[in-house]
XYZ file of C-alpha atoms in Angstrom:
707
model
C 44.870 32.016 -39.936
C 47.996 29.906 -40.218
C 48.120 27.956 -43.451
C 49.704 24.555 -43.741
C 51.936 23.882 -46.721
C 53.376 20.884 -48.467
C 57.112 20.451 -48.436
C 57.464 21.541 -52.051
C 55.292 24.618 -51.467
C 57.221 25.654 -48.404
C 60.519 25.255 -50.234
C 59.219 27.314 -53.151
C 58.023 30.066 -50.794
C 61.396 30.202 -49.124
C 63.238 30.320 -52.455
C 61.150 33.296 -53.587
C 61.495 35.089 -50.255
C 65.286 34.714 -50.317
C 65.427 36.417 -53.727
C 63.160 39.368 -52.856
C 63.771 42.600 -50.957
C 61.078 45.094 -49.982
C 62.142 48.657 -49.195
C 59.491 50.843 -47.581
C 60.052 54.587 -48.050
C 58.932 57.436 -45.793
C 55.361 57.094 -47.069
C 55.246 53.335 -46.547
C 55.330 52.700 -50.311
C 56.820 49.330 -51.184
C 59.723 49.178 -53.627
C 59.991 45.474 -54.424
C 63.043 43.952 -56.086
C 63.241 40.330 -57.208
C 65.747 38.364 -59.203
C 63.117 37.164 -61.684
C 59.740 38.557 -62.712
C 58.129 35.764 -60.693
C 60.135 36.786 -57.623
C 58.981 40.378 -58.078
C 55.354 39.224 -58.368
C 55.741 37.140 -55.187
C 57.160 40.145 -53.329
C 54.741 42.778 -54.577
C 51.630 40.749 -53.753
C 53.085 39.912 -50.339
C 53.627 43.655 -49.761
C 50.061 44.391 -50.900
C 48.750 41.844 -48.408
C 50.746 43.547 -45.638
C 49.023 46.817 -46.519
C 45.426 45.658 -47.027
C 44.677 41.941 -47.248
C 40.976 42.699 -46.742
C 40.756 44.537 -50.057
C 42.645 41.802 -51.859
C 40.340 39.104 -50.568
C 37.213 41.151 -51.266
C 38.295 41.799 -54.858
C 38.740 38.074 -55.462
C 35.527 37.131 -53.699
C 33.839 39.507 -56.136
C 35.797 38.301 -59.174
C 35.251 34.623 -58.412
C 31.538 35.039 -57.700
C 31.910 34.087 -54.026
C 31.069 37.340 -52.261
C 27.869 35.927 -50.758
C 29.976 33.429 -48.799
C 31.211 36.408 -46.799
C 28.365 38.913 -47.017
C 25.237 36.796 -47.102
C 22.312 36.095 -49.371
C 22.016 39.711 -50.507
C 25.139 39.216 -52.648
C 23.838 36.104 -54.423
C 22.749 38.003 -57.544
C 26.084 39.751 -57.894
C 27.764 36.350 -57.609
C 25.417 34.833 -60.166
C 26.203 37.624 -62.623
C 29.895 36.877 -62.237
C 29.413 33.127 -62.530
C 27.665 33.534 -65.873
C 31.199 34.093 -67.187
C 33.576 32.791 -64.496
C 33.684 29.007 -64.213
C 36.448 27.641 -61.948
C 36.829 24.501 -64.080
C 37.229 26.624 -67.200
C 39.817 28.875 -65.528
C 41.774 25.846 -64.315
C 41.897 24.569 -67.883
C 42.955 27.963 -69.217
C 45.668 28.159 -66.572
C 46.996 24.746 -67.579
C 47.097 25.833 -71.241
C 48.727 29.208 -70.520
C 52.265 30.048 -71.631
C 54.895 28.834 -69.205
C 56.047 32.358 -68.312
C 52.499 33.333 -67.336
C 51.958 30.158 -65.297
C 55.130 30.994 -63.377
C 53.774 34.459 -62.556
C 50.369 33.120 -61.493
C 52.025 30.489 -59.302
C 54.257 33.135 -57.727
C 51.181 35.317 -57.139
C 49.379 32.530 -55.279
C 52.581 31.658 -53.400
C 53.013 35.248 -52.220
C 49.484 35.402 -50.808
C 49.656 31.951 -49.249
C 53.047 32.720 -47.705
C 51.615 35.913 -46.252
C 48.762 33.989 -44.612
C 51.180 31.317 -43.412
C 53.488 33.882 -41.806
C 50.635 35.989 -40.360
C 48.457 33.529 -38.416
C 46.644 36.446 -36.765
C 45.052 37.342 -40.122
C 41.721 35.581 -40.518
C 40.344 35.615 -44.067
C 36.601 35.785 -44.391
C 36.532 32.982 -46.981
C 39.726 32.557 -49.022
C 42.151 30.711 -46.775
C 44.114 29.480 -49.775
C 44.794 31.011 -53.170
C 45.220 28.879 -56.287
C 47.224 30.137 -59.297
C 44.257 29.917 -61.688
C 42.332 32.426 -59.573
C 44.459 35.239 -61.011
C 42.613 34.743 -64.312
C 39.320 35.802 -62.729
C 40.514 39.404 -62.271
C 42.793 40.230 -65.141
C 42.099 43.695 -66.500
C 42.394 46.216 -63.638
C 39.902 48.945 -64.493
C 37.491 50.486 -62.010
C 34.370 48.909 -63.475
C 34.437 45.832 -65.670
C 32.177 45.321 -68.671
C 30.124 42.885 -66.615
C 28.831 45.690 -64.391
C 26.640 46.902 -67.256
C 24.382 43.910 -66.598
C 21.474 45.018 -64.399
C 21.274 43.071 -61.142
C 17.539 43.788 -60.584
C 16.768 42.561 -64.098
C 18.952 39.479 -63.629
C 17.179 38.686 -60.377
C 13.765 39.184 -61.953
C 14.598 36.678 -64.690
C 16.268 33.926 -62.665
C 14.000 34.278 -59.636
C 11.066 33.833 -62.068
C 9.456 36.961 -60.726
C 6.364 38.135 -62.546
C 6.881 41.742 -61.487
C 9.321 43.872 -63.500
C 12.617 44.787 -61.859
C 12.762 47.832 -59.619
C 14.173 51.064 -61.039
C 17.902 51.455 -61.316
C 19.650 54.031 -59.181
C 19.232 57.488 -60.641
C 22.178 58.717 -62.638
C 22.425 61.776 -60.376
C 23.469 59.373 -57.647
C 26.266 57.924 -59.762
C 29.383 60.024 -59.540
C 31.197 60.130 -62.888
C 34.057 57.656 -62.916
C 36.833 57.599 -65.438
C 40.091 59.498 -65.612
C 42.214 62.228 -67.148
C 45.327 61.642 -69.223
C 47.547 64.232 -70.892
C 50.736 63.618 -72.891
C 52.941 66.490 -74.045
C 55.667 66.088 -76.662
C 59.228 67.395 -76.168
C 58.697 70.293 -78.606
C 56.231 71.897 -76.189
C 58.240 71.418 -72.996
C 60.799 73.752 -71.525
C 63.369 70.979 -71.032
C 62.697 69.196 -74.332
C 61.448 66.093 -72.510
C 57.989 64.508 -72.817
C 55.501 64.777 -69.967
C 52.604 62.559 -68.860
C 49.701 63.229 -66.491
C 48.305 60.126 -64.784
C 44.994 60.952 -63.084
C 42.585 58.018 -62.620
C 39.209 58.726 -61.032
C 38.105 55.693 -59.030
C 36.443 54.777 -55.781
C 38.824 55.681 -52.981
C 41.513 53.243 -51.800
C 40.981 51.139 -54.936
C 44.677 50.743 -55.757
C 48.033 50.447 -54.034
C 51.023 52.565 -55.020
C 54.214 50.549 -55.438
C 57.279 49.742 -57.512
C 58.251 46.307 -58.784
C 61.604 45.507 -60.416
C 63.486 42.415 -61.507
C 66.689 41.415 -63.268
C 64.546 40.342 -66.246
C 63.769 43.897 -67.358
C 60.796 44.709 -65.133
C 60.855 48.162 -63.517
C 57.323 49.501 -63.131
C 56.019 52.161 -60.739
C 52.454 53.277 -60.212
C 49.030 52.158 -59.081
C 48.167 48.454 -58.878
C 44.592 47.365 -58.212
C 44.509 45.465 -54.928
C 45.261 41.799 -55.565
C 46.601 42.133 -59.100
C 50.258 41.570 -59.935
C 50.778 44.332 -62.490
C 50.963 48.119 -62.363
C 47.792 49.343 -64.034
C 48.484 53.101 -64.264
C 52.141 54.104 -64.215
C 55.526 54.150 -65.865
C 58.824 52.323 -66.196
C 62.269 53.763 -66.833
C 61.429 54.617 -70.467
C 57.649 54.737 -70.984
C 54.391 55.573 -69.219
C 50.753 54.659 -69.711
C 47.508 56.170 -68.474
C 44.146 54.444 -68.960
C 40.869 56.344 -69.248
C 37.454 54.685 -69.421
C 36.384 54.534 -73.057
C 33.099 55.309 -74.760
C 33.575 52.513 -77.275
C 30.583 50.157 -77.462
C 31.850 46.625 -76.860
C 28.967 45.194 -74.800
C 25.904 44.276 -76.834
C 22.476 42.881 -75.973
C 20.511 40.528 -78.235
C 16.769 39.986 -78.202
C 16.286 36.233 -78.431
C 13.078 34.697 -79.757
C 12.469 31.651 -77.563
C 10.480 28.574 -78.539
C 9.639 25.883 -76.003
C 9.146 22.381 -77.305
C 9.001 19.094 -75.398
C 10.234 20.788 -72.240
C 13.299 22.252 -73.979
C 14.148 25.821 -74.990
C 15.209 26.799 -78.497
C 16.005 30.190 -80.012
C 15.498 31.373 -83.553
C 18.541 32.223 -85.622
C 17.928 32.908 -89.285
C 15.941 29.939 -90.565
C 17.148 27.694 -87.749
C 15.928 26.882 -84.280
C 18.986 26.317 -82.133
C 18.888 24.706 -78.683
C 19.433 27.026 -75.744
C 22.367 25.782 -73.675
C 21.358 25.296 -70.054
C 23.758 24.617 -67.217
C 23.618 24.608 -63.443
C 25.314 27.192 -61.216
C 25.371 26.791 -57.447
C 25.953 29.890 -55.321
C 26.932 29.389 -51.698
C 26.081 32.075 -49.167
C 26.533 32.854 -45.501
C 23.345 32.582 -43.488
C 22.247 35.112 -40.895
C 23.286 32.618 -38.197
C 26.781 32.325 -39.650
C 26.231 28.966 -41.329
C 26.387 28.060 -44.998
C 23.571 27.523 -47.485
C 23.305 27.225 -51.248
C 21.057 28.328 -54.097
C 21.048 26.521 -57.421
C 20.210 28.175 -60.732
C 19.677 26.808 -64.210
C 21.294 29.459 -66.398
C 20.819 29.814 -70.130
C 23.130 30.739 -73.014
C 22.838 31.318 -76.722
C 25.855 31.663 -79.001
C 25.722 35.396 -78.265
C 26.218 34.871 -74.542
C 24.296 34.277 -71.302
C 20.674 35.273 -70.825
C 20.576 38.184 -68.357
C 17.011 39.506 -68.436
C 13.676 39.486 -70.234
C 12.127 42.235 -72.344
C 8.503 41.609 -73.149
C 8.223 38.018 -74.369
C 11.857 37.861 -75.512
C 14.934 36.882 -73.579
C 17.982 39.121 -73.661
C 21.499 37.737 -74.009
C 24.686 39.738 -73.619
C 27.968 39.576 -75.543
C 31.158 40.934 -74.009
C 34.890 40.212 -73.884
C 35.993 37.129 -71.976
C 39.670 36.536 -72.763
C 41.291 36.087 -69.341
C 44.645 34.672 -70.481
C 45.158 37.327 -73.130
C 43.963 40.094 -70.783
C 46.299 39.084 -67.967
C 49.190 38.705 -70.421
C 48.564 42.130 -71.932
C 48.192 43.792 -68.531
C 51.590 42.518 -67.381
C 53.567 42.710 -70.615
C 52.774 46.359 -71.293
C 54.514 47.288 -68.025
C 57.753 45.957 -69.543
C 57.379 47.758 -72.884
C 60.108 50.399 -73.104
C 59.439 51.690 -76.629
C 56.349 52.566 -78.598
C 56.976 49.631 -80.930
C 57.134 47.272 -77.942
C 53.904 48.701 -76.523
C 52.133 48.397 -79.883
C 53.169 44.732 -80.173
C 51.604 43.987 -76.791
C 48.361 45.624 -77.980
C 48.078 42.931 -80.651
C 46.746 40.625 -77.926
C 43.487 42.620 -78.291
C 42.364 42.049 -74.708
C 41.642 45.594 -73.529
C 37.965 46.315 -74.067
C 37.211 49.262 -71.821
C 40.115 51.694 -71.692
C 41.734 54.274 -73.908
C 45.467 54.710 -73.370
C 47.470 57.935 -73.235
C 51.136 57.050 -73.768
C 54.486 58.853 -73.581
C 58.081 57.646 -73.677
C 61.670 58.829 -73.339
C 62.170 58.650 -77.123
C 59.741 61.552 -77.422
C 56.689 59.591 -78.588
C 53.199 60.461 -77.438
C 50.136 58.474 -78.455
C 46.423 57.871 -78.045
C 45.377 54.213 -78.357
C 41.764 53.075 -78.530
C 40.689 49.857 -76.746
C 41.952 46.940 -78.800
C 39.028 44.559 -78.292
C 36.453 46.083 -80.642
C 34.064 43.648 -82.385
C 33.375 44.376 -86.041
C 29.627 44.901 -86.605
C 27.172 46.027 -89.241
C 26.902 49.767 -88.623
C 23.339 49.855 -89.938
C 22.183 48.619 -86.540
C 21.987 50.704 -83.376
C 24.004 48.641 -80.917
C 23.283 51.043 -78.062
C 19.947 49.195 -77.872
C 19.199 45.455 -77.896
C 19.326 44.132 -81.458
C 17.440 41.244 -83.007
C 19.349 38.083 -82.133
C 17.475 36.077 -84.728
C 19.033 38.155 -87.520
C 22.525 36.807 -88.348
C 23.459 40.257 -89.675
C 23.641 41.541 -86.089
C 26.366 39.064 -85.080
C 29.920 40.068 -84.265
C 32.252 39.448 -87.195
C 35.598 39.075 -85.531
C 37.653 41.934 -84.104
C 38.831 45.109 -85.779
C 42.504 45.232 -86.685
C 44.433 47.837 -84.729
C 44.912 49.918 -87.869
C 41.123 50.238 -88.182
C 40.762 51.909 -84.767
C 41.030 55.607 -83.856
C 44.655 56.321 -83.032
C 47.151 59.164 -82.668
C 50.931 58.920 -82.803
C 52.979 62.116 -82.465
C 50.372 64.581 -83.783
C 51.903 67.841 -85.022
C 50.176 69.947 -82.366
C 52.392 68.252 -79.729
C 49.789 67.188 -77.161
C 47.109 64.546 -76.574
C 44.346 64.484 -73.978
C 41.506 62.208 -72.986
C 38.965 62.765 -70.219
C 36.625 59.868 -71.083
C 35.463 61.991 -73.983
C 35.451 60.963 -77.626
C 38.808 60.664 -79.419
C 37.523 63.207 -81.938
C 39.000 66.030 -79.790
C 42.048 64.199 -78.399
C 44.477 66.419 -80.345
C 42.236 69.324 -81.293
C 41.990 69.775 -85.071
C 44.558 66.998 -85.524
C 42.248 64.385 -83.967
C 40.752 61.372 -85.748
C 37.491 62.197 -87.546
C 34.292 60.541 -86.343
C 33.065 60.281 -89.932
C 35.917 57.883 -90.727
C 34.786 55.254 -88.210
C 31.692 53.226 -87.303
C 29.306 54.848 -84.841
C 30.079 52.267 -82.175
C 33.656 53.534 -81.786
C 32.370 56.091 -79.263
C 29.142 56.535 -77.304
C 30.317 59.247 -74.866
C 30.859 62.343 -76.987
C 32.384 65.440 -75.376
C 32.300 66.357 -71.676
C 33.154 69.467 -69.629
C 36.527 68.048 -68.583
C 37.399 67.711 -72.259
C 36.469 71.367 -72.800
C 38.698 72.202 -69.830
C 41.670 70.200 -71.116
C 41.417 71.776 -74.565
C 41.518 75.292 -73.118
C 44.679 74.449 -71.166
C 46.455 72.798 -74.094
C 45.525 74.586 -77.314
C 48.258 76.985 -78.407
C 50.349 76.197 -75.343
C 54.095 75.729 -74.897
C 56.846 75.895 -72.306
C 55.457 73.033 -70.249
C 57.271 71.863 -67.123
C 56.569 69.271 -64.464
C 55.399 72.085 -62.170
C 53.030 73.457 -64.778
C 51.555 70.042 -65.558
C 50.904 69.520 -61.855
C 49.188 72.911 -61.694
C 47.093 72.020 -64.745
C 45.922 68.823 -63.039
C 44.377 71.037 -60.337
C 43.280 73.945 -62.519
C 40.262 75.506 -60.801
C 38.040 76.350 -63.745
C 34.506 74.865 -63.797
C 33.471 75.094 -67.452
C 29.991 73.631 -66.958
C 28.970 76.933 -65.351
C 30.271 79.068 -68.227
C 27.000 78.510 -70.066
C 24.652 78.104 -67.127
C 25.492 81.295 -65.224
C 25.280 83.699 -68.208
C 21.924 82.102 -68.992
C 20.803 82.859 -65.418
C 22.108 86.429 -65.589
C 20.361 87.065 -68.905
C 17.098 85.659 -67.575
C 17.399 87.788 -64.432
C 17.963 90.960 -66.422
C 14.901 90.311 -68.574
C 12.595 88.950 -65.925
C 10.258 90.780 -63.596
C 10.286 88.491 -60.556
C 8.143 89.158 -57.548
C 9.449 91.555 -54.940
C 10.020 88.658 -52.544
C 12.009 86.651 -55.086
C 14.012 89.724 -56.153
C 14.880 90.389 -52.525
C 15.846 86.798 -51.924
C 17.805 86.083 -55.094
C 19.406 89.403 -56.042
C 22.547 88.866 -53.987
C 23.072 85.203 -55.034
C 22.588 86.141 -58.700
C 25.119 88.961 -58.337
C 27.682 86.668 -56.713
C 27.346 84.043 -59.431
C 27.450 86.662 -62.189
C 30.716 88.137 -60.840
C 32.286 84.772 -59.986
C 35.385 83.574 -61.838
C 33.891 80.053 -62.203
C 36.835 78.730 -60.198
C 36.632 76.467 -57.169
C 38.403 77.000 -53.856
C 37.846 75.986 -50.253
C 36.910 79.560 -49.262
C 34.537 80.115 -52.191
C 30.894 80.766 -51.290
C 30.139 80.874 -55.007
C 31.315 77.265 -55.481
C 28.876 76.107 -52.798
C 26.032 78.053 -54.359
C 26.813 76.932 -57.914
C 27.121 73.240 -57.067
C 23.854 73.171 -55.105
C 22.151 75.156 -57.886
C 23.525 72.796 -60.528
C 22.087 69.788 -58.736
C 18.695 71.493 -58.470
C 18.836 72.328 -62.195
C 19.472 68.719 -63.093
C 16.395 67.649 -61.135
C 14.315 69.978 -63.282
C 16.023 69.290 -66.588
C 15.966 65.506 -66.598
C 14.570 64.253 -63.304
C 18.097 63.942 -61.962
C 19.249 61.607 -64.743
C 22.444 62.317 -66.652
C 22.268 61.920 -70.394
C 25.152 61.176 -72.778
C 27.839 63.708 -73.573
C 26.816 67.330 -73.139
C 23.052 66.756 -73.448
C 22.285 67.213 -69.747
C 24.144 70.517 -69.638
C 22.340 71.699 -72.745
C 19.004 70.717 -71.196
C 19.806 72.631 -68.020
C 20.767 75.754 -69.970
C 17.540 75.536 -71.976
C 15.252 75.659 -68.938
C 12.856 78.629 -68.878
C 13.761 81.546 -66.578
C 11.309 80.672 -63.827
C 12.794 77.197 -63.493
C 16.306 78.641 -63.297
C 15.101 80.844 -60.445
C 13.222 77.969 -58.792
C 16.408 75.914 -58.780
C 18.381 78.762 -57.207
C 15.672 79.177 -54.574
C 15.938 75.460 -53.814
C 19.722 75.649 -53.554
C 19.573 78.542 -51.102
C 16.895 76.831 -49.057
C 18.901 73.597 -48.872
C 22.066 75.425 -47.798
C 20.147 77.299 -45.123
C 18.491 74.132 -43.821
C 21.697 72.117 -43.728
C 24.187 74.776 -42.639
C 22.169 77.631 -41.175
C 23.161 80.075 -43.916
C 23.639 80.081 -47.664
C 26.865 82.082 -47.531
C 29.040 79.142 -46.592
C 32.538 78.461 -47.982
C 32.831 75.331 -50.077
C 35.548 73.848 -47.863
C 33.153 73.758 -44.910
C 30.875 71.479 -46.934
C 33.247 69.391 -49.079
C 35.425 67.179 -46.867
C 37.837 64.266 -46.897
C 37.511 61.844 -43.976
C 39.058 58.444 -43.310
C 38.282 56.938 -39.928
C 38.416 53.175 -40.452
C 39.806 50.593 -42.833
C 36.309 49.467 -43.814
C 35.684 49.070 -47.528
C 32.401 50.956 -47.091
C 33.542 53.985 -45.105
C 31.519 55.420 -42.210
C 31.243 59.220 -41.948
C 30.428 61.567 -39.093
C 30.443 65.333 -38.665
C 31.901 64.749 -35.194
C 35.105 63.180 -36.550
C 38.208 64.867 -37.958
C 38.123 65.772 -41.646
C 39.893 68.015 -44.141
C 38.477 70.625 -46.534
C 38.764 69.811 -50.234
C 38.472 72.517 -52.865
C 37.863 70.483 -56.011
C 34.250 69.313 -56.523
C 32.662 66.652 -58.718
C 34.055 66.017 -62.192
C 30.582 66.581 -63.587
C 31.160 70.352 -63.410
C 34.309 70.142 -65.520
C 37.073 70.211 -62.950
C 39.980 67.981 -63.931
C 40.690 67.188 -60.285
C 37.604 65.282 -59.185
C 36.102 64.721 -55.731
C 32.801 62.874 -55.687
C 31.120 63.758 -52.390
C 27.655 63.904 -50.878
C 25.963 63.951 -47.504
C 25.514 60.634 -45.700
C 23.041 59.389 -43.080
C 23.512 61.574 -40.027
C 25.809 64.125 -41.730
C 25.290 67.629 -43.039
C 28.722 67.893 -44.568
C 29.600 66.115 -47.806
C 32.265 63.395 -47.650
C 34.078 62.070 -50.693
C 34.251 58.431 -51.769
C 35.523 58.678 -55.351
C 37.423 60.819 -57.803
C 41.133 61.581 -57.686
C 42.698 58.466 -56.218
C 46.252 58.316 -57.563
C 47.720 61.371 -59.269
C 51.160 61.459 -60.882
C 53.087 63.708 -63.233
C 56.092 62.204 -65.014
C 58.944 63.674 -67.047
C 60.857 61.202 -69.214
C 64.562 61.466 -69.978
C 67.714 59.552 -69.149
C 66.042 58.943 -65.787
C 62.326 59.538 -65.199
C 61.400 62.268 -62.752
C 57.992 62.014 -61.137
C 55.707 63.269 -58.386
C 52.605 61.554 -57.041
C 50.006 61.414 -54.308
C 47.566 58.695 -53.261
C 44.279 59.272 -51.501
C 44.631 58.899 -47.721
C 47.664 56.687 -47.429
C 49.227 53.400 -48.426
C 47.953 51.244 -45.560
C 44.416 50.126 -44.849
C 45.220 49.691 -41.139
C 44.157 52.680 -38.980
C 46.994 51.823 -36.583
C 49.597 52.377 -39.297
C 51.363 55.747 -39.611
C 50.668 55.401 -43.343
C 46.895 55.078 -43.017
C 46.227 58.781 -43.571
C 49.629 60.439 -43.897
C 49.004 61.637 -47.468
C 45.567 63.115 -46.742
C 46.681 66.737 -46.389
C 48.790 66.546 -49.547
C 45.897 64.880 -51.372
C 43.423 67.584 -50.395
C 45.867 70.365 -51.331
C 47.071 68.806 -54.609
C 50.588 68.817 -53.179
C 52.324 65.953 -54.951
C 55.441 64.448 -53.341
C 58.619 63.318 -55.096
C 58.583 59.714 -56.316
C 61.574 57.553 -55.412
C 62.329 55.504 -58.513
C 66.062 55.007 -59.066
C 67.807 52.439 -56.813
C 70.052 55.030 -55.167
C 67.079 57.270 -54.397
C 65.065 54.335 -53.036
C 67.970 53.273 -50.806
C 68.503 56.806 -49.512
C 64.851 57.145 -48.505
C 64.172 53.607 -47.251
C 62.888 53.480 -43.702
C 62.843 49.683 -43.601
C 64.333 47.031 -45.896
C 63.433 43.370 -45.401
C 62.541 40.089 -47.053
C 59.042 38.582 -47.080
C 58.441 36.707 -43.844
C 60.835 38.834 -41.784
């Protein structure tokens, strides 16, 4: 859709475009160079739009609470949840009060998208035909799932639709593939070349981020993965430092039980000895009708000083408190990409606008570090904030934010390595880790996980690390979750006296699992059997619901012998029903397929696909591939897990390798739609072009925006 522009806008677009070059390498990855940071932002968002405007627009429809305008009334509740925090008038005011440097970047961001639409009239946005600079503040943090997603949509709907019936059950945890990430930093003392190493391995929904480089003459030179529509590199490195974010177990989202009193048609809530008025405001959500028209729903939404009301529990309303610091979050997200020393990076953290991600850091000076999320409210640790607390008790209130020195942290531990796999920081550096006893309980709710066990085995007592070895470690085939489960099965089998029929049926599967190395591969029958058995065990241990930390694995291992055998029987029966035999190699089940550019991918057993050896992260593999069967398929197709993987060595010049899931472009007609798929499935990372001479030597096309 061609977009008209004022004279001043058009002149500004042309000025930016004249100062930007985009070099596309052999993988279609954009290396954007601008004179200023704002020029680089203009160019990188223009390049993103070339690759997948649909994902950019969808991300901002979601962030702005306008998804229902494209997808219909079914998205109204998701929009309402967003609009409890995102108010366009508020964001406009925050934009106007932002620092000048940040306003310039936000303006350049909007200009880049608007110039793309202006110069590509064939592109027809679903809703957003024009981007305003303030919109960048609606989507400022970059992680796979924001804090807001912890608010239950069924419960929100039940409250604001005034339904008498309780909300429907949430999706079972077995249906929620673990998200998160792996990060490993290795100090120079443990590397063969005396240079620090960093593993960047986010686990997200597929095609969630673009791979790119953005540089300027103002000190910007960042390479890595940028979430579609955002103007900063979220996971990556610059010429001196690198950063990897892993989802944190810190508790920074709290629910408050509010005691409501209605008097003279108004709502009040009890707080100490007071009765405070509930703030009520109107939110209007527009949505697309089935006929393609436009309609609206209006809601009166309620807030206490804790936050918006999001559900009801018994006769009490429930409010939620979470971080909402869009200016600080966007500033921190961009500024850390320019930090070239640990001191610089630490100064940026003082903005305290990262609530959900741990950071694994390494730099060319030899520093490695673990940094906890910086937005951590200080609370009274007598209360259990994993459950709703009494909002009428002032002692449950947040009391400002913790200082950075009060948070778990590691800087150059003597063991020479740091890891985080969304597990607690209490094992981040083995025995040199922070101690849980020194911190409030709310600093971590996750505990340990099998990937953490895996990382510790690879790192403890190690040395002689190289870029090759770190890449191999990222795809190490061990599945530690089965190290306890299979010996438990073998012991039960040796002691049991199963029926003749069961002994005949299960003897060979038990033998295979007993003798198995607990390592995945595409040709492994044992991997297929173990994964299907593990899923059947979970059904019996906790009705398919994952508990915190290692509790689900402990519950599975504690099942009585007959239930272990029942689960194995079920696994064999399911394999035979779906594939005609239980002796089937894992690669015939576990597949990567990309047929269209749709955000929700279709899958078919009749289409081309590739075998993938690594299974779900829940079994302890560091390389994660979250797959399942889909309507009409027998095979399992992946939709989440490894998305962008990079290994980086820091020195005078960084040396790196990377791979992105599928390819850079969201257009099936592009040669870069699926050109990385085989490398992705094989864990075969390609060299990263970072230095200007290397970029120039491998550029397949160099142009300016609009050309």
